[in-house]
JSON list of C-alpha atoms and ligand atoms in Angstrom, two decimals:
[
{"chain": "A", "resi": 1, "resn": "UNK", "atom": "CA", "xyz": [124.71, 143.03, 85.19]},
{"chain": "A", "resi": 2, "resn": "UNK", "atom": "CA", "xyz": [122.75, 145.94, 83.74]},
{"chain": "A", "resi": 3, "resn": "UNK", "atom": "CA", "xyz": [119.51, 147.01, 85.11]},
{"chain": "A", "resi": 4, "resn": "UNK", "atom": "CA", "xyz": [117.53, 145.20, 82.89]},
{"chain": "A", "resi": 5, "resn": "UNK", "atom": "CA", "xyz": [119.02, 141.90, 83.12]},
{"chain": "A", "resi": 6, "resn": "UNK", "atom": "CA", "xyz": [118.71, 142.30, 87.16]},
{"chain": "A", "resi": 7, "resn": "UNK", "atom": "CA", "xyz": [115.18, 143.33, 86.68]},
{"chain": "A", "resi": 8, "resn": "UNK", "atom": "CA", "xyz": [114.41, 139.79, 84.76]},
{"chain": "A", "resi": 9, "resn": "UNK", "atom": "CA", "xyz": [116.39, 138.15, 87.24]},
{"chain": "A", "resi": 10, "resn": "UNK", "atom": "CA", "xyz": [114.31, 139.24, 90.35]},
{"chain": "A", "resi": 11, "resn": "UNK", "atom": "CA", "xyz": [111.08, 138.47, 88.44]},
{"chain": "A", "resi": 12, "resn": "UNK", "atom": "CA", "xyz": [111.58, 134.83, 87.95]},
{"chain": "A", "resi": 13, "resn": "UNK", "atom": "CA", "xyz": [112.92, 134.09, 91.44]},
{"chain": "A", "resi": 14, "resn": "UNK", "atom": "CA", "xyz": [110.51, 131.41, 93.40]},
{"chain": "A", "resi": 15, "resn": "UNK", "atom": "CA", "xyz": [108.91, 132.64, 96.60]},
{"chain": "A", "resi": 16, "resn": "UNK", "atom": "CA", "xyz": [110.15, 129.72, 98.43]},
{"chain": "A", "resi": 17, "resn": "UNK", "atom": "CA", "xyz": [112.75, 126.69, 97.71]},
{"chain": "A", "resi": 18, "resn": "UNK", "atom": "CA", "xyz": [112.70, 123.29, 99.27]},
{"chain": "A", "resi": 19, "resn": "UNK", "atom": "CA", "xyz": [114.27, 120.09, 98.67]},
{"chain": "A", "resi": 20, "resn": "UNK", "atom": "CA", "xyz": [110.99, 118.17, 97.94]},
{"chain": "A", "resi": 21, "resn": "UNK", "atom": "CA", "xyz": [107.27, 118.79, 98.23]},
{"chain": "A", "resi": 22, "resn": "UNK", "atom": "CA", "xyz": [107.40, 116.93, 101.49]},
{"chain": "A", "resi": 23, "resn": "UNK", "atom": "CA", "xyz": [109.19, 119.95, 103.05]},
{"chain": "A", "resi": 24, "resn": "UNK", "atom": "CA", "xyz": [106.31, 122.21, 102.53]},
{"chain": "A", "resi": 25, "resn": "UNK", "atom": "CA", "xyz": [104.57, 123.00, 105.71]},
{"chain": "A", "resi": 26, "resn": "UNK", "atom": "CA", "xyz": [100.86, 122.34, 105.11]},
{"chain": "A", "resi": 27, "resn": "UNK", "atom": "CA", "xyz": [99.59, 124.12, 108.37]},
{"chain": "A", "resi": 28, "resn": "UNK", "atom": "CA", "xyz": [101.52, 127.15, 107.05]},
{"chain": "A", "resi": 29, "resn": "UNK", "atom": "CA", "xyz": [99.78, 127.10, 103.69]},
{"chain": "A", "resi": 30, "resn": "UNK", "atom": "CA", "xyz": [96.41, 126.83, 105.58]},
{"chain": "A", "resi": 31, "resn": "UNK", "atom": "CA", "xyz": [97.43, 129.84, 108.05]},
{"chain": "A", "resi": 32, "resn": "UNK", "atom": "CA", "xyz": [98.13, 131.92, 105.00]},
{"chain": "A", "resi": 33, "resn": "UNK", "atom": "CA", "xyz": [94.80, 131.56, 103.63]},
{"chain": "A", "resi": 34, "resn": "UNK", "atom": "CA", "xyz": [95.77, 128.84, 100.67]},
{"chain": "A", "resi": 35, "resn": "UNK", "atom": "CA", "xyz": [92.95, 126.64, 99.74]},
{"chain": "A", "resi": 36, "resn": "UNK", "atom": "CA", "xyz": [94.35, 125.20, 96.61]},
{"chain": "A", "resi": 37, "resn": "UNK", "atom": "CA", "xyz": [97.64, 123.78, 95.49]},
{"chain": "A", "resi": 38, "resn": "UNK", "atom": "CA", "xyz": [98.50, 123.50, 91.61]},
{"chain": "A", "resi": 39, "resn": "UNK", "atom": "CA", "xyz": [101.25, 120.58, 91.32]},
{"chain": "A", "resi": 40, "resn": "UNK", "atom": "CA", "xyz": [103.72, 119.60, 88.51]},
{"chain": "A", "resi": 41, "resn": "UNK", "atom": "CA", "xyz": [104.22, 115.97, 87.96]},
{"chain": "A", "resi": 42, "resn": "UNK", "atom": "CA", "xyz": [107.51, 115.20, 86.36]},
{"chain": "A", "resi": 43, "resn": "UNK", "atom": "CA", "xyz": [110.49, 115.49, 88.75]},
{"chain": "A", "resi": 44, "resn": "UNK", "atom": "CA", "xyz": [108.23, 117.33, 91.49]},
{"chain": "A", "resi": 45, "resn": "UNK", "atom": "CA", "xyz": [106.15, 114.09, 92.55]},
{"chain": "A", "resi": 46, "resn": "UNK", "atom": "CA", "xyz": [107.38, 111.48, 89.94]},
{"chain": "A", "resi": 47, "resn": "UNK", "atom": "CA", "xyz": [110.88, 110.76, 88.40]},
{"chain": "A", "resi": 48, "resn": "UNK", "atom": "CA", "xyz": [110.97, 112.06, 85.07]},
{"chain": "A", "resi": 49, "resn": "UNK", "atom": "CA", "xyz": [109.48, 109.77, 82.34]},
{"chain": "A", "resi": 50, "resn": "UNK", "atom": "CA", "xyz": [108.56, 107.17, 85.04]},
{"chain": "A", "resi": 51, "resn": "UNK", "atom": "CA", "xyz": [105.07, 106.11, 85.71]},
{"chain": "A", "resi": 52, "resn": "UNK", "atom": "CA", "xyz": [106.03, 106.08, 89.30]},
{"chain": "A", "resi": 53, "resn": "UNK", "atom": "CA", "xyz": [105.03, 108.28, 92.09]},
{"chain": "A", "resi": 54, "resn": "UNK", "atom": "CA", "xyz": [107.45, 109.50, 94.77]},
{"chain": "A", "resi": 55, "resn": "UNK", "atom": "CA", "xyz": [106.49, 107.72, 98.31]},
{"chain": "A", "resi": 56, "resn": "UNK", "atom": "CA", "xyz": [106.91, 110.84, 100.14]},
{"chain": "A", "resi": 57, "resn": "UNK", "atom": "CA", "xyz": [105.43, 113.04, 97.69]},
{"chain": "A", "resi": 58, "resn": "UNK", "atom": "CA", "xyz": [102.33, 110.78, 97.73]},
{"chain": "A", "resi": 59, "resn": "UNK", "atom": "CA", "xyz": [102.10, 110.97, 101.48]},
{"chain": "A", "resi": 60, "resn": "UNK", "atom": "CA", "xyz": [102.44, 114.61, 101.31]},
{"chain": "A", "resi": 61, "resn": "UNK", "atom": "CA", "xyz": [99.51, 114.92, 98.75]},
{"chain": "A", "resi": 62, "resn": "UNK", "atom": "CA", "xyz": [97.17, 112.68, 100.95]},
{"chain": "A", "resi": 63, "resn": "UNK", "atom": "CA", "xyz": [98.30, 114.89, 103.76]},
{"chain": "A", "resi": 64, "resn": "UNK", "atom": "CA", "xyz": [97.12, 118.01, 101.88]},
{"chain": "A", "resi": 65, "resn": "UNK", "atom": "CA", "xyz": [93.84, 116.53, 100.99]},
{"chain": "A", "resi": 66, "resn": "UNK", "atom": "CA", "xyz": [92.90, 115.12, 104.43]},
{"chain": "A", "resi": 67, "resn": "UNK", "atom": "CA", "xyz": [93.47, 118.79, 105.65]},
{"chain": "A", "resi": 68, "resn": "UNK", "atom": "CA", "xyz": [90.98, 120.00, 102.97]},
{"chain": "A", "resi": 69, "resn": "UNK", "atom": "CA", "xyz": [93.21, 121.74, 100.77]},
{"chain": "A", "resi": 70, "resn": "UNK", "atom": "CA", "xyz": [92.38, 121.22, 96.96]},
{"chain": "A", "resi": 71, "resn": "UNK", "atom": "CA", "xyz": [95.15, 119.58, 94.52]},
{"chain": "A", "resi": 72, "resn": "UNK", "atom": "CA", "xyz": [95.33, 120.09, 91.04]},
{"chain": "A", "resi": 73, "resn": "UNK", "atom": "CA", "xyz": [98.14, 118.62, 88.55]},
{"chain": "A", "resi": 74, "resn": "UNK", "atom": "CA", "xyz": [99.27, 120.93, 86.04]},
{"chain": "A", "resi": 75, "resn": "UNK", "atom": "CA", "xyz": [101.53, 119.28, 83.60]},
{"chain": "A", "resi": 76, "resn": "UNK", "atom": "CA", "xyz": [103.07, 120.14, 79.94]},
{"chain": "A", "resi": 77, "resn": "UNK", "atom": "CA", "xyz": [102.87, 116.30, 79.51]},
{"chain": "A", "resi": 78, "resn": "UNK", "atom": "CA", "xyz": [100.59, 114.29, 76.98]},
{"chain": "A", "resi": 79, "resn": "UNK", "atom": "CA", "xyz": [97.22, 113.42, 78.02]},
{"chain": "A", "resi": 80, "resn": "UNK", "atom": "CA", "xyz": [97.64, 109.56, 78.54]},
{"chain": "A", "resi": 81, "resn": "UNK", "atom": "CA", "xyz": [100.54, 109.91, 80.75]},
{"chain": "A", "resi": 82, "resn": "UNK", "atom": "CA", "xyz": [98.99, 112.87, 82.61]},
{"chain": "A", "resi": 83, "resn": "UNK", "atom": "CA", "xyz": [95.87, 110.81, 83.08]},
{"chain": "A", "resi": 84, "resn": "UNK", "atom": "CA", "xyz": [97.68, 107.90, 84.38]},
{"chain": "A", "resi": 85, "resn": "UNK", "atom": "CA", "xyz": [99.10, 110.28, 87.30]},
{"chain": "A", "resi": 86, "resn": "UNK", "atom": "CA", "xyz": [95.47, 111.71, 87.66]},
{"chain": "A", "resi": 87, "resn": "UNK", "atom": "CA", "xyz": [93.89, 108.33, 87.98]},
{"chain": "A", "resi": 88, "resn": "UNK", "atom": "CA", "xyz": [96.59, 106.82, 90.08]},
{"chain": "A", "resi": 89, "resn": "UNK", "atom": "CA", "xyz": [96.34, 109.79, 92.86]},
{"chain": "A", "resi": 90, "resn": "UNK", "atom": "CA", "xyz": [92.83, 110.52, 92.19]},
{"chain": "A", "resi": 91, "resn": "UNK", "atom": "CA", "xyz": [93.34, 114.05, 91.45]},
{"chain": "A", "resi": 92, "resn": "UNK", "atom": "CA", "xyz": [92.11, 116.41, 88.70]},
{"chain": "A", "resi": 93, "resn": "UNK", "atom": "CA", "xyz": [94.49, 117.18, 86.05]},
{"chain": "A", "resi": 94, "resn": "UNK", "atom": "CA", "xyz": [95.07, 119.88, 83.45]},
{"chain": "A", "resi": 95, "resn": "UNK", "atom": "CA", "xyz": [97.52, 119.00, 80.61]},
{"chain": "A", "resi": 96, "resn": "UNK", "atom": "CA", "xyz": [98.82, 119.83, 77.22]},
{"chain": "A", "resi": 97, "resn": "UNK", "atom": "CA", "xyz": [101.10, 122.93, 76.42]},
{"chain": "A", "resi": 98, "resn": "UNK", "atom": "CA", "xyz": [99.72, 124.66, 79.64]},
{"chain": "A", "resi": 99, "resn": "UNK", "atom": "CA", "xyz": [102.83, 126.05, 81.28]},
{"chain": "A", "resi": 100, "resn": "UNK", "atom": "CA", "xyz": [104.10, 129.17, 81.43]},
{"chain": "A", "resi": 101, "resn": "UNK", "atom": "CA", "xyz": [100.93, 130.26, 79.94]},
{"chain": "A", "resi": 102, "resn": "UNK", "atom": "CA", "xyz": [98.26, 131.94, 82.06]},
{"chain": "A", "resi": 103, "resn": "UNK", "atom": "CA", "xyz": [95.16, 129.89, 80.91]},
{"chain": "A", "resi": 104, "resn": "UNK", "atom": "CA", "xyz": [96.83, 126.77, 82.06]},
{"chain": "A", "resi": 105, "resn": "UNK", "atom": "CA", "xyz": [97.08, 128.14, 85.67]},
{"chain": "A", "resi": 106, "resn": "UNK", "atom": "CA", "xyz": [93.52, 129.69, 85.16]},
{"chain": "A", "resi": 107, "resn": "UNK", "atom": "CA", "xyz": [91.80, 126.30, 84.33]},
{"chain": "A", "resi": 108, "resn": "UNK", "atom": "CA", "xyz": [93.67, 124.89, 87.20]},
{"chain": "A", "resi": 109, "resn": "UNK", "atom": "CA", "xyz": [92.36, 127.50, 89.85]},
{"chain": "A", "resi": 110, "resn": "UNK", "atom": "CA", "xyz": [88.66, 126.92, 88.16]},
{"chain": "A", "resi": 111, "resn": "UNK", "atom": "CA", "xyz": [89.14, 123.27, 89.04]},
{"chain": "A", "resi": 112, "resn": "UNK", "atom": "CA", "xyz": [90.18, 124.13, 92.44]},
{"chain": "A", "resi": 113, "resn": "UNK", "atom": "CA", "xyz": [87.71, 127.10, 92.95]},
{"chain": "A", "resi": 114, "resn": "UNK", "atom": "CA", "xyz": [90.44, 129.26, 94.01]},
{"chain": "A", "resi": 115, "resn": "UNK", "atom": "CA", "xyz": [92.07, 132.81, 93.05]},
{"chain": "A", "resi": 116, "resn": "UNK", "atom": "CA", "xyz": [95.59, 133.51, 92.76]},
{"chain": "A", "resi": 117, "resn": "UNK", "atom": "CA", "xyz": [95.99, 134.78, 96.39]},
{"chain": "A", "resi": 118, "resn": "UNK", "atom": "CA", "xyz": [94.52, 131.41, 97.56]},
{"chain": "A", "resi": 119, "resn": "UNK", "atom": "CA", "xyz": [96.72, 129.25, 95.53]},
{"chain": "A", "resi": 120, "resn": "UNK", "atom": "CA", "xyz": [100.33, 127.96, 95.34]},
{"chain": "A", "resi": 121, "resn": "UNK", "atom": "CA", "xyz": [102.31, 126.53, 92.62]},
{"chain": "A", "resi": 122, "resn": "UNK", "atom": "CA", "xyz": [104.69, 123.68, 93.25]},
{"chain": "A", "resi": 123, "resn": "UNK", "atom": "CA", "xyz": [107.16, 122.60, 90.37]},
{"chain": "A", "resi": 124, "resn": "UNK", "atom": "CA", "xyz": [110.75, 121.83, 89.70]},
{"chain": "A", "resi": 125, "resn": "UNK", "atom": "CA", "xyz": [111.31, 124.45, 86.74]},
{"chain": "A", "resi": 126, "resn": "UNK", "atom": "CA", "xyz": [111.71, 128.04, 86.94]},
{"chain": "A", "resi": 127, "resn": "UNK", "atom": "CA", "xyz": [110.96, 128.87, 83.30]},
{"chain": "A", "resi": 128, "resn": "UNK", "atom": "CA", "xyz": [107.66, 126.84, 83.22]},
{"chain": "A", "resi": 129, "resn": "UNK", "atom": "CA", "xyz": [106.27, 126.23, 86.74]},
{"chain": "A", "resi": 130, "resn": "UNK", "atom": "CA", "xyz": [107.53, 129.38, 88.48]},
{"chain": "A", "resi": 131, "resn": "UNK", "atom": "CA", "xyz": [107.36, 131.77, 85.68]},
{"chain": "A", "resi": 132, "resn": "UNK", "atom": "CA", "xyz": [103.53, 130.84, 84.82]},
{"chain": "A", "resi": 133, "resn": "UNK", "atom": "CA", "xyz": [103.05, 131.26, 88.54]},
{"chain": "A", "resi": 134, "resn": "UNK", "atom": "CA", "xyz": [104.53, 134.52, 88.85]},
{"chain": "A", "resi": 135, "resn": "UNK", "atom": "CA", "xyz": [102.59, 135.87, 85.80]},
{"chain": "A", "resi": 136, "resn": "UNK", "atom": "CA", "xyz": [99.42, 135.59, 87.42]},
{"chain": "A", "resi": 137, "resn": "UNK", "atom": "CA", "xyz": [100.82, 136.40, 91.27]},
{"chain": "A", "resi": 138, "resn": "UNK", "atom": "CA", "xyz": [100.38, 132.86, 92.59]},
{"chain": "A", "resi": 139, "resn": "UNK", "atom": "CA", "xyz": [102.93, 132.06, 95.39]},
{"chain": "A", "resi": 140, "resn": "UNK", "atom": "CA", "xyz": [105.67, 129.77, 93.91]},
{"chain": "A", "resi": 141, "resn": "UNK", "atom": "CA", "xyz": [107.67, 127.16, 95.42]},
{"chain": "A", "resi": 142, "resn": "UNK", "atom": "CA", "xyz": [110.59, 125.55, 93.73]},
{"chain": "A", "resi": 143, "resn": "UNK", "atom": "CA", "xyz": [111.55, 121.90, 94.45]},
{"chain": "A", "resi": 144, "resn": "UNK", "atom": "CA", "xyz": [114.81, 120.22, 93.72]},
{"chain": "A", "resi": 145, "resn": "UNK", "atom": "CA", "xyz": [114.20, 117.64, 90.60]},
{"chain": "A", "resi": 146, "resn": "UNK", "atom": "CA", "xyz": [113.73, 114.06, 91.78]},
{"chain": "A", "resi": 147, "resn": "UNK", "atom": "CA", "xyz": [115.93, 112.73, 88.91]},
{"chain": "A", "resi": 148, "resn": "UNK", "atom": "CA", "xyz": [118.58, 113.81, 86.61]},
{"chain": "A", "resi": 149, "resn": "UNK", "atom": "CA", "xyz": [117.08, 112.26, 83.61]},
{"chain": "A", "resi": 150, "resn": "UNK", "atom": "CA", "xyz": [115.56, 115.05, 81.57]},
{"chain": "A", "resi": 151, "resn": "UNK", "atom": "CA", "xyz": [115.17, 116.16, 78.01]},
{"chain": "A", "resi": 152, "resn": "UNK", "atom": "CA", "xyz": [118.36, 117.76, 76.45]},
{"chain": "A", "resi": 153, "resn": "UNK", "atom": "CA", "xyz": [116.48, 121.27, 76.20]},
{"chain": "A", "resi": 154, "resn": "UNK", "atom": "CA", "xyz": [115.69, 121.01, 79.81]},
{"chain": "A", "resi": 155, "resn": "UNK", "atom": "CA", "xyz": [119.04, 120.20, 80.71]},
{"chain": "A", "resi": 156, "resn": "UNK", "atom": "CA", "xyz": [120.28, 123.39, 78.88]},
{"chain": "A", "resi": 157, "resn": "UNK", "atom": "CA", "xyz": [117.55, 125.46, 80.90]},
{"chain": "A", "resi": 158, "resn": "UNK", "atom": "CA", "xyz": [118.85, 124.08, 84.04]},
{"chain": "A", "resi": 159, "resn": "UNK", "atom": "CA", "xyz": [122.26, 125.69, 83.58]},
{"chain": "A", "resi": 160, "resn": "UNK", "atom": "CA", "xyz": [120.56, 129.02, 83.12]},
{"chain": "A", "resi": 161, "resn": "UNK", "atom": "CA", "xyz": [118.55, 128.28, 86.07]},
{"chain": "A", "resi": 162, "resn": "UNK", "atom": "CA", "xyz": [121.55, 127.68, 88.16]},
{"chain": "A", "resi": 163, "resn": "UNK", "atom": "CA", "xyz": [122.97, 130.93, 87.04]},
{"chain": "A", "resi": 164, "resn": "UNK", "atom": "CA", "xyz": [119.98, 132.86, 87.91]},
{"chain": "A", "resi": 165, "resn": "UNK", "atom": "CA", "xyz": [119.58, 131.36, 91.20]},
{"chain": "A", "resi": 166, "resn": "UNK", "atom": "CA", "xyz": [123.19, 131.50, 91.94]},
{"chain": "A", "resi": 167, "resn": "UNK", "atom": "CA", "xyz": [123.22, 135.21, 91.45]},
{"chain": "A", "resi": 168, "resn": "UNK", "atom": "CA", "xyz": [120.48, 135.65, 94.12]},
{"chain": "A", "resi": 169, "resn": "UNK", "atom": "CA", "xyz": [122.61, 133.65, 96.59]},
{"chain": "A", "resi": 170, "resn": "UNK", "atom": "CA", "xyz": [125.56, 135.77, 95.84]},
{"chain": "A", "resi": 171, "resn": "UNK", "atom": "CA", "xyz": [123.78, 138.86, 96.64]},
{"chain": "B", "resi": 201, "resn": "MG", "atom": "MG1", "xyz": [108.70, 119.13, 86.15]}
]
Protein backbone atom coordinates (compact mmCIF):
# COMPACT_ATOMS: atom_id res chain seq x y z
CA UNK A 1 0.00 0.00 0.00
CA UNK A 2 1.48 3.39 -0.95
CA UNK A 3 1.40 6.47 1.27
CA UNK A 4 -1.63 8.04 -0.43
CA UNK A 5 -3.65 4.89 -0.02
CA UNK A 6 -2.78 4.61 3.66
CA UNK A 7 -3.79 8.22 4.28
CA UNK A 8 -7.26 7.58 2.82
CA UNK A 9 -7.59 4.42 4.88
CA UNK A 10 -6.85 6.28 8.09
CA UNK A 11 -9.27 9.08 7.17
CA UNK A 12 -12.24 6.80 6.84
CA UNK A 13 -11.89 4.82 10.07
CA UNK A 14 -14.78 5.17 12.54
CA UNK A 15 -13.89 6.41 16.02
CA UNK A 16 -15.68 3.43 17.58
CA UNK A 17 -17.13 0.13 16.39
CA UNK A 18 -19.98 -1.75 18.09
CA UNK A 19 -22.27 -4.65 17.22
CA UNK A 20 -25.40 -2.51 17.64
CA UNK A 21 -26.53 0.88 18.99
CA UNK A 22 -27.53 -0.76 22.28
CA UNK A 23 -23.83 -1.29 23.04
CA UNK A 24 -23.15 2.46 23.05
CA UNK A 25 -22.74 3.68 26.63
CA UNK A 26 -24.99 6.73 26.99
CA UNK A 27 -23.40 7.82 30.27
CA UNK A 28 -20.02 7.89 28.57
CA UNK A 29 -21.42 10.07 25.76
CA UNK A 30 -22.79 12.54 28.33
CA UNK A 31 -19.46 12.58 30.19
CA UNK A 32 -17.72 13.44 26.94
CA UNK A 33 -19.97 16.48 26.53
CA UNK A 34 -22.16 14.95 23.84
CA UNK A 35 -25.60 16.57 23.66
CA UNK A 36 -26.92 15.22 20.36
CA UNK A 37 -26.94 11.92 18.50
CA UNK A 38 -27.46 11.68 14.74
CA UNK A 39 -28.73 8.21 13.84
CA UNK A 40 -28.99 6.41 10.52
CA UNK A 41 -32.16 4.34 9.96
CA UNK A 42 -31.60 1.39 7.59
CA UNK A 43 -29.59 -1.43 9.09
CA UNK A 44 -28.80 0.71 12.13
CA UNK A 45 -32.16 0.85 13.93
CA UNK A 46 -34.31 -1.00 11.36
CA UNK A 47 -33.74 -4.05 9.15
CA UNK A 48 -33.04 -2.85 5.60
CA UNK A 49 -36.20 -2.02 3.65
CA UNK A 50 -38.55 -2.98 6.48
CA UNK A 51 -40.97 -0.68 8.29
CA UNK A 52 -39.96 -2.25 11.52
CA UNK A 53 -37.80 -0.96 14.37
CA UNK A 54 -35.34 -3.17 16.22
CA UNK A 55 -36.60 -3.50 19.82
CA UNK A 56 -33.19 -3.04 21.51
CA UNK A 57 -32.51 -0.04 19.25
CA UNK A 58 -35.87 1.55 20.15
CA UNK A 59 -35.12 0.97 23.83
CA UNK A 60 -31.68 2.60 23.48
CA UNK A 61 -33.19 5.61 21.69
CA UNK A 62 -35.78 6.00 24.46
CA UNK A 63 -33.03 5.84 27.10
CA UNK A 64 -31.00 8.48 25.26
CA UNK A 65 -33.94 10.85 25.25
CA UNK A 66 -34.79 10.19 28.89
CA UNK A 67 -31.23 11.26 29.76
CA UNK A 68 -31.75 14.54 27.95
CA UNK A 69 -29.77 13.70 24.82
CA UNK A 70 -31.17 15.01 21.55
CA UNK A 71 -31.69 12.49 18.75
CA UNK A 72 -32.15 13.26 15.05
CA UNK A 73 -32.57 10.66 12.30
CA UNK A 74 -30.45 11.18 9.17
CA UNK A 75 -31.25 9.03 6.15
CA UNK A 76 -30.75 8.99 2.40
CA UNK A 77 -34.18 7.38 2.21
CA UNK A 78 -37.19 8.93 0.50
CA UNK A 79 -39.53 11.14 2.50
CA UNK A 80 -42.52 8.85 3.09
CA UNK A 81 -40.37 6.06 4.49
CA UNK A 82 -38.22 8.45 6.52
CA UNK A 83 -41.30 10.15 7.93
CA UNK A 84 -42.82 6.81 8.94
CA UNK A 85 -39.84 6.24 11.25
CA UNK A 86 -39.88 9.83 12.50
CA UNK A 87 -43.54 9.48 13.46
CA UNK A 88 -43.15 5.99 14.92
CA UNK A 89 -40.26 7.12 17.15
CA UNK A 90 -41.38 10.69 17.74
CA UNK A 91 -38.03 11.97 16.44
CA UNK A 92 -37.02 14.66 13.94
CA UNK A 93 -35.64 13.44 10.62
CA UNK A 94 -33.43 14.92 7.89
CA UNK A 95 -33.81 12.93 4.68
CA UNK A 96 -33.10 12.88 0.94
CA UNK A 97 -29.63 12.67 -0.57
CA UNK A 98 -28.01 13.97 2.59
CA UNK A 99 -25.05 11.65 3.21
CA UNK A 100 -22.09 11.92 3.02
CA UNK A 101 -22.60 15.63 2.30
CA UNK A 102 -21.82 18.17 4.98
CA UNK A 103 -25.12 20.03 4.69
CA UNK A 104 -27.14 17.00 5.78
CA UNK A 105 -25.19 16.76 9.03
CA UNK A 106 -25.34 20.54 9.49
CA UNK A 107 -29.11 20.44 9.15
CA UNK A 108 -29.31 17.65 11.72
CA UNK A 109 -27.08 19.65 14.10
CA UNK A 110 -29.29 22.71 13.65
CA UNK A 111 -32.28 20.56 14.65
CA UNK A 112 -30.34 19.28 17.68
CA UNK A 113 -28.83 22.65 18.59
CA UNK A 114 -25.36 21.06 18.73
CA UNK A 115 -21.94 21.56 17.16
CA UNK A 116 -19.57 18.92 15.76
CA UNK A 117 -17.78 18.57 19.11
CA UNK A 118 -21.02 17.91 20.98
CA UNK A 119 -22.48 15.48 18.43
CA UNK A 120 -22.01 11.82 17.55
CA UNK A 121 -23.04 10.03 14.37
CA UNK A 122 -24.16 6.41 14.51
CA UNK A 123 -24.54 4.37 11.33
CA UNK A 124 -23.68 1.13 9.56
CA UNK A 125 -21.97 2.47 6.43
CA UNK A 126 -18.43 3.70 6.14
CA UNK A 127 -18.95 5.63 2.88
CA UNK A 128 -22.06 7.53 3.91
CA UNK A 129 -22.58 7.66 7.69
CA UNK A 130 -18.96 7.66 8.82
CA UNK A 131 -17.40 9.57 5.92
CA UNK A 132 -19.85 12.49 6.28
CA UNK A 133 -19.26 12.68 10.03
CA UNK A 134 -15.48 12.64 9.53
CA UNK A 135 -15.68 15.53 7.10
CA UNK A 136 -17.10 17.73 9.86
CA UNK A 137 -15.08 16.31 12.73
CA UNK A 138 -18.11 14.62 14.30
CA UNK A 139 -17.32 11.57 16.48
CA UNK A 140 -18.42 8.53 14.47
CA UNK A 141 -19.65 5.14 15.63
CA UNK A 142 -19.97 2.26 13.18
CA UNK A 143 -22.52 -0.46 13.97
CA UNK A 144 -22.75 -3.90 12.36
CA UNK A 145 -25.66 -3.95 9.89
CA UNK A 146 -28.90 -5.38 11.30
CA UNK A 147 -29.64 -7.43 8.19
CA UNK A 148 -27.86 -8.75 5.11
CA UNK A 149 -30.51 -7.68 2.61
CA UNK A 150 -29.24 -4.57 0.84
CA UNK A 151 -29.01 -2.84 -2.52
CA UNK A 152 -26.44 -4.43 -4.87
CA UNK A 153 -24.26 -1.30 -4.87
CA UNK A 154 -24.22 -1.37 -1.05
CA UNK A 155 -23.10 -4.99 -1.12
CA UNK A 156 -20.21 -3.97 -3.36
CA UNK A 157 -19.28 -1.18 -0.94
CA UNK A 158 -19.31 -3.71 1.91
CA UNK A 159 -16.52 -5.67 0.27
CA UNK A 160 -14.42 -2.54 0.14
CA UNK A 161 -15.36 -1.64 3.72
CA UNK A 162 -14.25 -5.06 4.89
CA UNK A 163 -10.98 -4.53 3.07
CA UNK A 164 -10.38 -1.16 4.73
CA UNK A 165 -11.45 -2.26 8.20
CA UNK A 166 -9.51 -5.48 7.90
CA UNK A 167 -6.37 -3.52 7.09
CA UNK A 168 -6.63 -1.64 10.33
CA UNK A 169 -7.19 -4.80 12.36
CA UNK A 170 -4.04 -6.31 10.89
CA UNK A 171 -1.82 -3.35 11.65
MG1 LIG B 1 -27.71 2.38 6.95
